[in-house]
Amino acid sequence: MTSLTIGLLLIALLVVLILLGMHIAIGLILVGFLGIWILRGNIDLAFRLLDLTAWNGIADYLFATIPLFVMMGLLVSASNVGRDTFAVAEVLLRRLLGGLGVATVAANTVFAAVTGVSIASAAVFTRVAVPEMRQHGYRTAFAAGTVAGSSILGMMIPPSLLMIVYGVLAEVSIGSLFIAGVIPGAMLALGFVVVIMAMARFTPGFVYENPEAARQRRQAGAQETGMSGREMLARLLPIAALVFLVLGGLYSGYFTPTEAGGVGAFGALIIALMRRSLTRQKTWEIIRQTGAISVSILFLLIAASFYSRMLSVAGLPNGIAGLIRDGGFSATGFLAMYILLIIALGMILDSTSILLIVVPIMAPIADGFGFNLIHFGVLTVLAVEIGLLTPPFGISVFTVHNTLNDPSIGVEKVFMGTIPFISVMILVLLVLAFFPVLSLALI
């Protein structure tokens, strides 16, 4: 049996172990250890490589980015910034068709620029936006689908934890990845707004419980803003300042990603203190969650690094690249196959697991085909995001469903509500694939 065959069997074993419920990091280490032991016939070598990986895997200043951005997101969530952003967007956009849906996308776009975690956005706006939309006559399935669909902006608009994971695995600049996500993130947000307004105009029954009553309510509500300009400014100023600090510093090159994380976390702390939203118990909970989330991600990265060493020992990236070239695949054919693979995996695995399994194999092959790995990373993250909304896994959908905790709203209704947003994501993915300049223009 060749090394390539053994490597492919080990990858299949890894997928089976994850589907059986094994933690992804444990699965990666176990498969990596077995692979090196089998391929080299030396268990001592497997132990030495595991020891070396655990020691050097995350011994880099860059990895401080993870706890800093995690803490920033948790502090922003605790400060009710998401609620204020939605309230202002609601006032400004209430005249539009599907105005509250557009407001949800707008607020989620801003919120994404300071959290980087889709699950956080989904949880916050399920509590904030869905009750408000239901009160104004929107169908619950549409409201929940809008929250779930727009929540994925947290993984594309920088800072993004998925981009950090991809950058580490593919060994590319995380700062460049962040900047590359700005235009695609804006395209997604604009696409979501267009599809919401189009549905409200042409298929109002999908959006509203009673379209005529919703129209009358919208006209009546448009006469009174209910919020002064000074109040709107006061509510938006904190998050606007935070976005300017993080993205402005990154885009100008004044901050490294790690420094941007530190400045962002400090800024979020100041906002939380000024709003008096930090009790002793809440502060401890934020610190605890920051540690738990960060340690789990860093442990995953150590496991992924060990798994990558096994793949290199097996010669898997070069072997698969040879099979693809011998099979007559062009660069376009490889990219199409890769994206379809990720979307298919998204139906059964979580986003981080997908990256940890496929990026160490596929990134070297993509590099060999001449793809820019920054552009390839944007396509990868976007394809993974689609998996966050597709059944049966769809973690963003399940987050919204569980947060709603409404027995009358089945998870299948939330999945139905996300279909228009998945369509927009696929369209944006195709546009980015054919026009790489859109993701590379700001770098």
Short mmCIF file of C-alpha atoms in Angstrom, two decimals:
data_model
loop_
_atom_site.label_atom_id
_atom_site.label_comp_id
_atom_site.label_asym_id
_atom_site.label_seq_id
_atom_site.Cartn_x
_atom_site.Cartn_y
_atom_site.Cartn_z
CA MET A 1 0.00 0.00 0.00
CA THR A 2 1.44 3.39 -1.02
CA SER A 3 1.87 6.39 1.26
CA LEU A 4 -0.79 8.24 -0.75
CA THR A 5 -3.33 5.46 -0.24
CA ILE A 6 -2.57 5.35 3.49
CA GLY A 7 -2.96 9.12 3.70
CA LEU A 8 -6.36 9.04 1.96
CA LEU A 9 -7.56 6.24 4.24
CA LEU A 10 -6.46 8.25 7.28
CA ILE A 11 -8.43 11.29 6.08
CA ALA A 12 -11.49 9.06 5.65
CA LEU A 13 -10.90 7.75 9.19
CA LEU A 14 -10.75 11.33 10.49
CA VAL A 15 -14.11 12.23 8.92
CA VAL A 16 -15.69 9.07 10.36
CA LEU A 17 -14.33 9.81 13.84
CA ILE A 18 -15.71 13.36 13.73
CA LEU A 19 -19.12 12.15 12.54
CA LEU A 20 -19.13 9.67 15.43
CA GLY A 21 -18.73 12.58 17.82
CA MET A 22 -15.00 12.72 18.54
CA HIS A 23 -13.66 16.21 19.19
CA ILE A 24 -11.93 17.50 16.05
CA ALA A 25 -8.65 18.29 17.83
CA ILE A 26 -8.44 14.81 19.37
CA GLY A 27 -9.24 13.28 15.98
CA LEU A 28 -6.53 15.30 14.25
CA ILE A 29 -3.89 14.30 16.81
CA LEU A 30 -4.93 10.65 16.81
CA VAL A 31 -4.95 10.36 13.01
CA GLY A 32 -1.69 12.30 12.72
CA PHE A 33 -0.02 10.07 15.30
CA LEU A 34 -1.25 6.86 13.63
CA GLY A 35 -0.19 8.16 10.23
CA ILE A 36 3.37 8.96 11.23
CA TRP A 37 3.70 5.69 13.15
CA ILE A 38 2.41 3.62 10.21
CA LEU A 39 4.25 5.52 7.50
CA ARG A 40 7.60 5.59 9.28
CA GLY A 41 7.20 2.46 11.41
CA ASN A 42 8.59 4.32 14.40
CA ILE A 43 6.38 5.19 17.36
CA ASP A 44 9.19 7.18 19.01
CA LEU A 45 9.30 9.49 15.98
CA ALA A 46 5.55 10.06 16.28
CA PHE A 47 5.94 11.02 19.96
CA ARG A 48 8.88 13.33 19.19
CA LEU A 49 6.99 15.12 16.42
CA LEU A 50 3.95 15.52 18.70
CA ASP A 51 6.17 16.98 21.42
CA LEU A 52 7.84 19.34 18.94
CA THR A 53 4.50 20.48 17.52
CA ALA A 54 2.99 21.12 20.94
CA TRP A 55 6.04 23.20 21.89
CA ASN A 56 6.40 25.22 18.68
CA GLY A 57 2.90 25.09 17.19
CA ILE A 58 1.61 28.34 18.67
CA ALA A 59 4.84 29.92 19.97
CA ASP A 60 4.36 33.06 17.90
CA TYR A 61 3.36 36.64 18.73
CA LEU A 62 0.72 36.41 16.00
CA PHE A 63 -1.41 33.98 18.01
CA ALA A 64 -2.15 36.68 20.59
CA THR A 65 -4.61 37.94 17.96
CA ILE A 66 -7.07 35.20 18.90
CA PRO A 67 -7.77 35.96 22.60
CA LEU A 68 -7.69 39.71 21.92
CA PHE A 69 -10.33 39.61 19.21
CA VAL A 70 -12.40 37.11 21.19
CA MET A 71 -12.35 39.41 24.22
CA MET A 72 -13.25 42.40 22.07
CA GLY A 73 -16.28 40.59 20.69
CA LEU A 74 -17.47 39.49 24.13
CA LEU A 75 -17.07 42.99 25.57
CA VAL A 76 -18.99 44.50 22.66
CA SER A 77 -21.79 41.96 23.15
CA ALA A 78 -21.94 42.77 26.87
CA SER A 79 -22.22 46.50 26.11
CA ASN A 80 -25.49 46.13 24.16
CA VAL A 81 -23.86 47.79 21.17
CA GLY A 82 -25.70 45.42 18.84
CA ARG A 83 -29.07 46.49 20.27
CA ASP A 84 -28.24 50.19 19.83
CA THR A 85 -26.99 49.68 16.29
CA PHE A 86 -30.20 47.91 15.33
CA ALA A 87 -32.35 50.61 16.97
CA VAL A 88 -30.68 53.35 14.91
CA ALA A 89 -30.85 51.31 11.70
CA GLU A 90 -34.53 50.65 12.35
CA VAL A 91 -35.28 54.38 12.59
CA LEU A 92 -33.26 55.29 9.50
CA LEU A 93 -34.57 52.48 7.28
CA ARG A 94 -38.20 52.12 8.34
CA ARG A 95 -39.44 53.85 5.14
CA LEU A 96 -37.95 51.14 2.92
CA LEU A 97 -39.70 48.02 1.74
CA GLY A 98 -38.56 45.28 4.10
CA GLY A 99 -37.04 48.05 6.21
CA LEU A 100 -36.53 46.01 9.38
CA GLY A 101 -34.88 43.22 7.37
CA VAL A 102 -32.54 45.79 5.82
CA ALA A 103 -31.92 47.24 9.29
CA THR A 104 -30.97 43.77 10.54
CA VAL A 105 -28.44 43.35 7.74
CA ALA A 106 -27.04 46.86 8.30
CA ALA A 107 -26.68 46.36 12.05
CA ASN A 108 -25.17 42.91 11.55
CA THR A 109 -22.65 44.35 9.08
CA VAL A 110 -21.44 46.90 11.61
CA PHE A 111 -21.53 44.38 14.45
CA ALA A 112 -19.49 41.92 12.33
CA ALA A 113 -16.71 44.48 12.03
CA VAL A 114 -16.00 44.21 15.75
CA THR A 115 -16.87 40.62 16.66
CA GLY A 116 -15.63 38.22 13.96
CA VAL A 117 -17.86 35.38 15.16
CA SER A 118 -21.07 34.46 13.33
CA ILE A 119 -22.55 32.66 16.33
CA ALA A 120 -22.31 35.82 18.45
CA SER A 121 -24.15 37.84 15.78
CA ALA A 122 -26.83 35.16 15.41
CA ALA A 123 -27.47 35.03 19.16
CA VAL A 124 -27.53 38.83 19.66
CA PHE A 125 -29.83 39.69 16.76
CA THR A 126 -32.20 36.79 17.39
CA ARG A 127 -32.98 38.44 20.72
CA VAL A 128 -32.99 41.98 19.34
CA ALA A 129 -34.35 41.89 15.78
CA VAL A 130 -36.74 38.92 15.60
CA PRO A 131 -39.21 40.14 18.29
CA GLU A 132 -39.22 43.62 16.72
CA MET A 133 -39.85 42.23 13.23
CA ARG A 134 -42.65 39.97 14.46
CA GLN A 135 -44.28 42.91 16.22
CA HIS A 136 -44.26 44.83 12.92
CA GLY A 137 -45.97 42.04 10.98
CA TYR A 138 -43.01 40.16 9.50
CA ARG A 139 -43.23 36.38 9.19
CA THR A 140 -41.19 34.68 11.89
CA ALA A 141 -39.50 32.36 9.38
CA PHE A 142 -38.38 35.36 7.32
CA ALA A 143 -37.17 37.24 10.41
CA ALA A 144 -35.23 34.25 11.72
CA GLY A 145 -33.84 33.50 8.26
CA THR A 146 -32.70 37.10 7.89
CA VAL A 147 -30.84 36.97 11.20
CA ALA A 148 -29.23 33.61 10.39
CA GLY A 149 -28.32 34.69 6.85
CA SER A 150 -26.81 38.04 7.78
CA SER A 151 -24.98 36.58 10.79
CA ILE A 152 -22.43 34.96 8.47
CA LEU A 153 -21.06 38.44 7.71
CA GLY A 154 -19.08 38.04 10.93
CA MET A 155 -16.85 35.48 9.20
CA MET A 156 -16.15 37.61 6.12
CA ILE A 157 -15.92 41.20 7.35
CA PRO A 158 -12.69 41.60 9.35
CA PRO A 159 -11.74 40.70 11.99
CA SER A 160 -12.70 37.08 11.37
CA LEU A 161 -11.67 34.07 13.42
CA LEU A 162 -12.07 31.81 10.38
CA MET A 163 -9.64 33.99 8.45
CA ILE A 164 -7.16 33.76 11.31
CA VAL A 165 -7.41 29.96 11.24
CA TYR A 166 -7.03 29.88 7.44
CA GLY A 167 -4.07 32.28 7.57
CA VAL A 168 -2.27 30.09 10.07
CA LEU A 169 -2.94 26.89 8.12
CA ALA A 170 -2.05 28.34 4.72
CA GLU A 171 0.85 30.41 6.12
CA VAL A 172 -0.32 33.71 4.61
CA SER A 173 -0.65 37.21 6.04
CA ILE A 174 -3.66 37.52 8.34
CA GLY A 175 -3.65 41.30 7.91
CA SER A 176 -3.90 40.89 4.13
CA LEU A 177 -6.72 38.39 4.58
CA PHE A 178 -8.62 40.85 6.76
CA ILE A 179 -8.29 43.61 4.17
CA ALA A 180 -9.22 41.21 1.35
CA GLY A 181 -12.51 40.44 3.12
CA VAL A 182 -13.76 44.05 3.09
CA ILE A 183 -15.08 44.24 -0.50
CA PRO A 184 -16.56 40.68 -0.52
CA GLY A 185 -18.22 41.43 2.83
CA ALA A 186 -19.70 44.64 1.42
CA MET A 187 -20.90 42.73 -1.67
CA LEU A 188 -22.65 40.17 0.52
CA ALA A 189 -24.32 42.85 2.65
CA LEU A 190 -25.47 44.77 -0.45
CA GLY A 191 -26.73 41.54 -2.04
CA PHE A 192 -28.73 40.72 1.10
CA VAL A 193 -30.31 44.19 1.08
CA VAL A 194 -31.28 43.90 -2.58
CA VAL A 195 -32.84 40.45 -2.16
CA ILE A 196 -34.83 41.58 0.92
CA MET A 197 -36.22 44.62 -0.89
CA ALA A 198 -36.98 42.54 -3.99
CA MET A 199 -38.88 39.94 -1.94
CA ALA A 200 -40.81 42.65 -0.09
CA ARG A 201 -41.81 44.11 -3.46
CA PHE A 202 -42.51 41.02 -5.54
CA THR A 203 -43.25 38.25 -3.01
CA PRO A 204 -44.62 40.12 0.03
CA GLY A 205 -46.34 36.98 1.29
CA PHE A 206 -42.90 35.48 2.01
CA VAL A 207 -41.92 38.54 4.06
CA TYR A 208 -45.11 39.68 5.84
CA GLU A 209 -47.93 37.89 7.62
CA ASN A 210 -50.33 40.48 6.18
CA PRO A 211 -48.71 42.53 3.39
CA GLU A 212 -51.43 45.21 3.28
CA ALA A 213 -51.42 45.77 7.04
CA ALA A 214 -47.61 45.92 6.95
CA ARG A 215 -47.75 48.57 4.22
CA GLN A 216 -50.15 50.72 6.25
CA ARG A 217 -48.07 50.27 9.39
CA ARG A 218 -44.91 51.28 7.51
CA GLN A 219 -46.53 54.45 6.15
CA ALA A 220 -47.82 55.41 9.59
CA GLY A 221 -44.46 54.66 11.25
CA ALA A 222 -42.54 56.69 8.69
CA GLN A 223 -44.15 59.90 9.95
CA GLU A 224 -42.33 59.78 13.29
CA THR A 225 -38.70 58.84 13.82
CA GLY A 226 -38.92 58.57 17.59
CA MET A 227 -35.20 59.30 17.98
CA SER A 228 -33.32 62.58 17.70
CA GLY A 229 -30.19 62.99 15.64
CA ARG A 230 -28.17 63.55 18.80
CA GLU A 231 -29.44 60.30 20.32
CA MET A 232 -28.66 58.37 17.12
CA LEU A 233 -25.15 59.81 17.12
CA ALA A 234 -24.66 58.89 20.78
CA ARG A 235 -25.73 55.31 20.11
CA LEU A 236 -23.57 54.88 16.99
CA LEU A 237 -20.45 56.72 18.14
CA PRO A 238 -18.96 53.90 20.28
CA ILE A 239 -19.13 51.20 17.62
CA ALA A 240 -18.13 53.63 14.86
CA ALA A 241 -15.03 54.60 16.86
CA LEU A 242 -14.19 50.94 17.45
CA VAL A 243 -14.57 50.06 13.75
CA PHE A 244 -12.41 53.05 12.82
CA LEU A 245 -9.73 52.03 15.30
CA VAL A 246 -9.54 48.39 14.20
CA LEU A 247 -10.11 48.59 10.46
CA GLY A 248 -8.52 52.01 10.02
CA GLY A 249 -5.37 50.89 11.79
CA LEU A 250 -5.21 47.65 9.81
CA TYR A 251 -5.93 49.24 6.42
CA SER A 252 -3.42 52.04 6.93
CA GLY A 253 -0.76 49.59 8.06
CA TYR A 254 -0.38 51.45 11.34
CA PHE A 255 -1.34 48.35 13.34
CA THR A 256 -0.38 44.73 12.89
CA PRO A 257 -3.33 42.34 13.37
CA THR A 258 -2.17 41.60 16.92
CA GLU A 259 -1.87 45.29 17.78
CA ALA A 260 -5.30 45.93 16.23
CA GLY A 261 -6.70 43.19 18.47
CA GLY A 262 -5.14 44.80 21.53
CA VAL A 263 -6.39 48.28 20.66
CA GLY A 264 -9.84 46.89 19.82
CA ALA A 265 -10.09 44.95 23.09
CA PHE A 266 -9.02 48.01 25.08
CA GLY A 267 -11.51 50.20 23.21
CA ALA A 268 -14.30 47.68 23.84
CA LEU A 269 -13.37 47.65 27.54
CA ILE A 270 -13.59 51.47 27.70
CA ILE A 271 -17.03 51.36 26.04
CA ALA A 272 -18.25 48.70 28.47
CA LEU A 273 -16.98 50.70 31.45
CA MET A 274 -18.51 53.96 30.21
CA ARG A 275 -21.86 52.20 29.77
CA ARG A 276 -21.54 50.61 33.22
CA SER A 277 -22.40 47.24 31.74
CA LEU A 278 -19.67 45.28 33.53
CA THR A 279 -20.56 43.80 36.88
CA ARG A 280 -18.04 41.70 38.77
CA GLN A 281 -19.84 38.53 37.73
CA LYS A 282 -20.10 39.56 34.06
CA THR A 283 -16.42 40.59 33.98
CA TRP A 284 -15.38 37.20 35.32
CA GLU A 285 -17.64 35.45 32.80
CA ILE A 286 -16.07 37.41 29.91
CA ILE A 287 -12.58 36.48 31.10
CA ARG A 288 -13.60 32.84 31.50
CA GLN A 289 -15.21 32.68 28.05
CA THR A 290 -12.21 34.40 26.46
CA GLY A 291 -9.92 31.78 27.96
CA ALA A 292 -12.16 28.85 27.07
CA ILE A 293 -12.71 29.94 23.45
CA SER A 294 -9.07 30.93 22.89
CA VAL A 295 -7.64 27.74 24.38
CA SER A 296 -9.97 25.59 22.29
CA ILE A 297 -8.91 27.40 19.10
CA LEU A 298 -5.20 27.26 19.95
CA PHE A 299 -5.47 23.56 20.80
CA LEU A 300 -7.13 23.04 17.42
CA LEU A 301 -4.26 24.82 15.70
CA ILE A 302 -1.67 22.64 17.48
CA ALA A 303 -3.62 19.55 16.39
CA ALA A 304 -3.89 20.88 12.83
CA SER A 305 -0.15 21.54 12.71
CA PHE A 306 0.56 17.94 13.76
CA TYR A 307 -1.95 16.68 11.20
CA SER A 308 -0.19 18.77 8.52
CA ARG A 309 3.13 17.15 9.39
CA MET A 310 1.56 13.73 8.87
CA LEU A 311 0.21 14.84 5.48
CA SER A 312 3.69 16.01 4.49
CA VAL A 313 5.21 12.70 5.60
CA ALA A 314 2.60 10.89 3.49
CA GLY A 315 3.30 13.18 0.53
CA LEU A 316 -0.44 13.73 0.25
CA PRO A 317 -0.57 17.30 -1.15
CA ASN A 318 1.89 16.47 -3.94
CA GLY A 319 0.21 13.12 -4.57
CA ILE A 320 -3.27 14.62 -4.88
CA ALA A 321 -1.90 17.45 -7.04
CA GLY A 322 -0.40 14.83 -9.35
CA LEU A 323 -3.70 12.94 -9.53
CA ILE A 324 -5.56 16.13 -10.37
CA ARG A 325 -3.12 17.08 -13.12
CA ASP A 326 -3.04 13.53 -14.51
CA GLY A 327 -6.82 13.55 -14.51
CA GLY A 328 -6.77 16.55 -16.84
CA PHE A 329 -8.18 19.05 -14.33
CA SER A 330 -7.54 22.68 -15.14
CA ALA A 331 -7.16 25.36 -12.48
CA THR A 332 -10.84 26.22 -12.93
CA GLY A 333 -11.85 22.57 -12.63
CA PHE A 334 -9.82 22.19 -9.45
CA LEU A 335 -11.41 25.30 -7.93
CA ALA A 336 -14.94 24.12 -8.81
CA MET A 337 -14.25 20.69 -7.29
CA TYR A 338 -12.77 22.30 -4.16
CA ILE A 339 -15.73 24.63 -3.58
CA LEU A 340 -18.26 21.83 -4.10
CA LEU A 341 -16.29 19.68 -1.63
CA ILE A 342 -16.37 22.41 1.02
CA ILE A 343 -20.10 23.05 0.57
CA ALA A 344 -20.77 19.30 0.81
CA LEU A 345 -18.65 19.03 3.98
CA GLY A 346 -20.53 22.04 5.37
CA MET A 347 -23.65 19.91 5.47
CA ILE A 348 -22.11 17.51 8.00
CA LEU A 349 -19.18 19.32 9.69
CA ASP A 350 -18.64 22.63 11.44
CA SER A 351 -16.65 25.39 9.76
CA THR A 352 -13.42 25.06 11.76
CA SER A 353 -13.29 21.29 11.19
CA ILE A 354 -13.60 21.81 7.43
CA LEU A 355 -10.70 24.26 7.37
CA LEU A 356 -8.52 22.03 9.52
CA ILE A 357 -9.12 19.01 7.26
CA VAL A 358 -8.92 20.51 3.76
CA VAL A 359 -6.68 23.61 3.88
CA PRO A 360 -3.39 21.78 4.71
CA ILE A 361 -4.03 19.54 1.69
CA MET A 362 -5.54 21.96 -0.80
CA ALA A 363 -3.62 25.20 -0.18
CA PRO A 364 -0.31 23.81 -1.56
CA ILE A 365 -2.18 22.42 -4.58
CA ALA A 366 -3.87 25.78 -5.18
CA ASP A 367 -0.48 27.48 -4.94
CA GLY A 368 0.83 25.03 -7.53
CA PHE A 369 -2.02 25.94 -9.87
CA GLY A 370 -1.06 29.60 -9.56
CA PHE A 371 -3.88 30.79 -7.31
CA ASN A 372 -3.23 33.74 -5.03
CA LEU A 373 -3.63 32.17 -1.57
CA ILE A 374 -5.25 35.36 -0.19
CA HIS A 375 -7.94 35.20 -2.88
CA PHE A 376 -8.19 31.44 -2.36
CA GLY A 377 -8.74 32.08 1.35
CA VAL A 378 -11.61 34.49 0.70
CA LEU A 379 -13.30 31.88 -1.53
CA THR A 380 -12.67 29.20 1.10
CA VAL A 381 -14.22 31.23 3.93
CA LEU A 382 -17.22 32.18 1.79
CA ALA A 383 -17.81 28.54 0.78
CA VAL A 384 -17.51 27.50 4.43
CA GLU A 385 -20.03 30.21 5.39
CA ILE A 386 -22.58 28.65 3.04
CA GLY A 387 -22.21 25.49 5.11
CA LEU A 388 -23.24 27.45 8.21
CA LEU A 389 -26.72 27.80 6.67
CA THR A 390 -27.22 24.44 4.93
CA PRO A 391 -28.95 21.43 6.52
CA PRO A 392 -28.56 19.18 8.36
CA PHE A 393 -25.76 20.88 10.39
CA GLY A 394 -26.27 24.64 9.73
CA ILE A 395 -24.90 25.86 13.05
CA SER A 396 -26.06 29.48 12.56
CA VAL A 397 -29.58 28.24 11.87
CA PHE A 398 -29.57 26.07 15.00
CA THR A 399 -28.21 28.99 17.05
CA VAL A 400 -31.13 31.17 15.92
CA HIS A 401 -33.64 28.36 16.51
CA ASN A 402 -32.35 27.57 20.00
CA THR A 403 -32.18 31.25 20.97
CA LEU A 404 -35.77 31.79 19.80
CA ASN A 405 -36.91 28.83 21.92
CA ASP A 406 -40.34 28.95 20.27
CA PRO A 407 -42.05 25.53 19.86
CA SER A 408 -44.20 26.91 17.03
CA ILE A 409 -41.14 27.68 14.90
CA GLY A 410 -39.52 24.50 13.63
CA VAL A 411 -35.91 24.51 12.51
CA GLU A 412 -37.06 23.68 8.96
CA LYS A 413 -38.81 27.08 8.80
CA VAL A 414 -35.57 28.86 9.67
CA PHE A 415 -33.74 26.86 6.99
CA MET A 416 -36.42 27.92 4.47
CA GLY A 417 -35.92 31.54 5.49
CA THR A 418 -32.21 31.36 4.68
CA ILE A 419 -32.64 30.13 1.07
CA PRO A 420 -32.59 33.65 -0.49
CA PHE A 421 -29.40 34.48 1.42
CA ILE A 422 -27.70 31.24 0.35
CA SER A 423 -28.55 32.17 -3.25
CA VAL A 424 -26.86 35.56 -2.83
CA MET A 425 -23.79 33.92 -1.29
CA ILE A 426 -23.45 31.48 -4.20
CA LEU A 427 -23.76 34.35 -6.68
CA VAL A 428 -21.10 36.41 -4.86
CA LEU A 429 -18.86 33.34 -4.68
CA LEU A 430 -19.08 32.90 -8.47
CA VAL A 431 -18.38 36.59 -9.09
CA LEU A 432 -15.33 36.52 -6.80
CA ALA A 433 -14.06 33.31 -8.42
CA PHE A 434 -14.13 34.87 -11.90
CA PHE A 435 -12.93 38.33 -10.80
CA PRO A 436 -10.15 37.87 -8.20
CA VAL A 437 -9.37 41.60 -8.32
CA LEU A 438 -12.46 42.23 -6.19
CA SER A 439 -10.85 40.53 -3.21
CA LEU A 440 -7.32 41.77 -3.90
CA ALA A 441 -7.98 45.40 -4.85
CA LEU A 442 -7.34 46.88 -1.38
CA ILE A 443 -4.18 44.92 -0.58
#
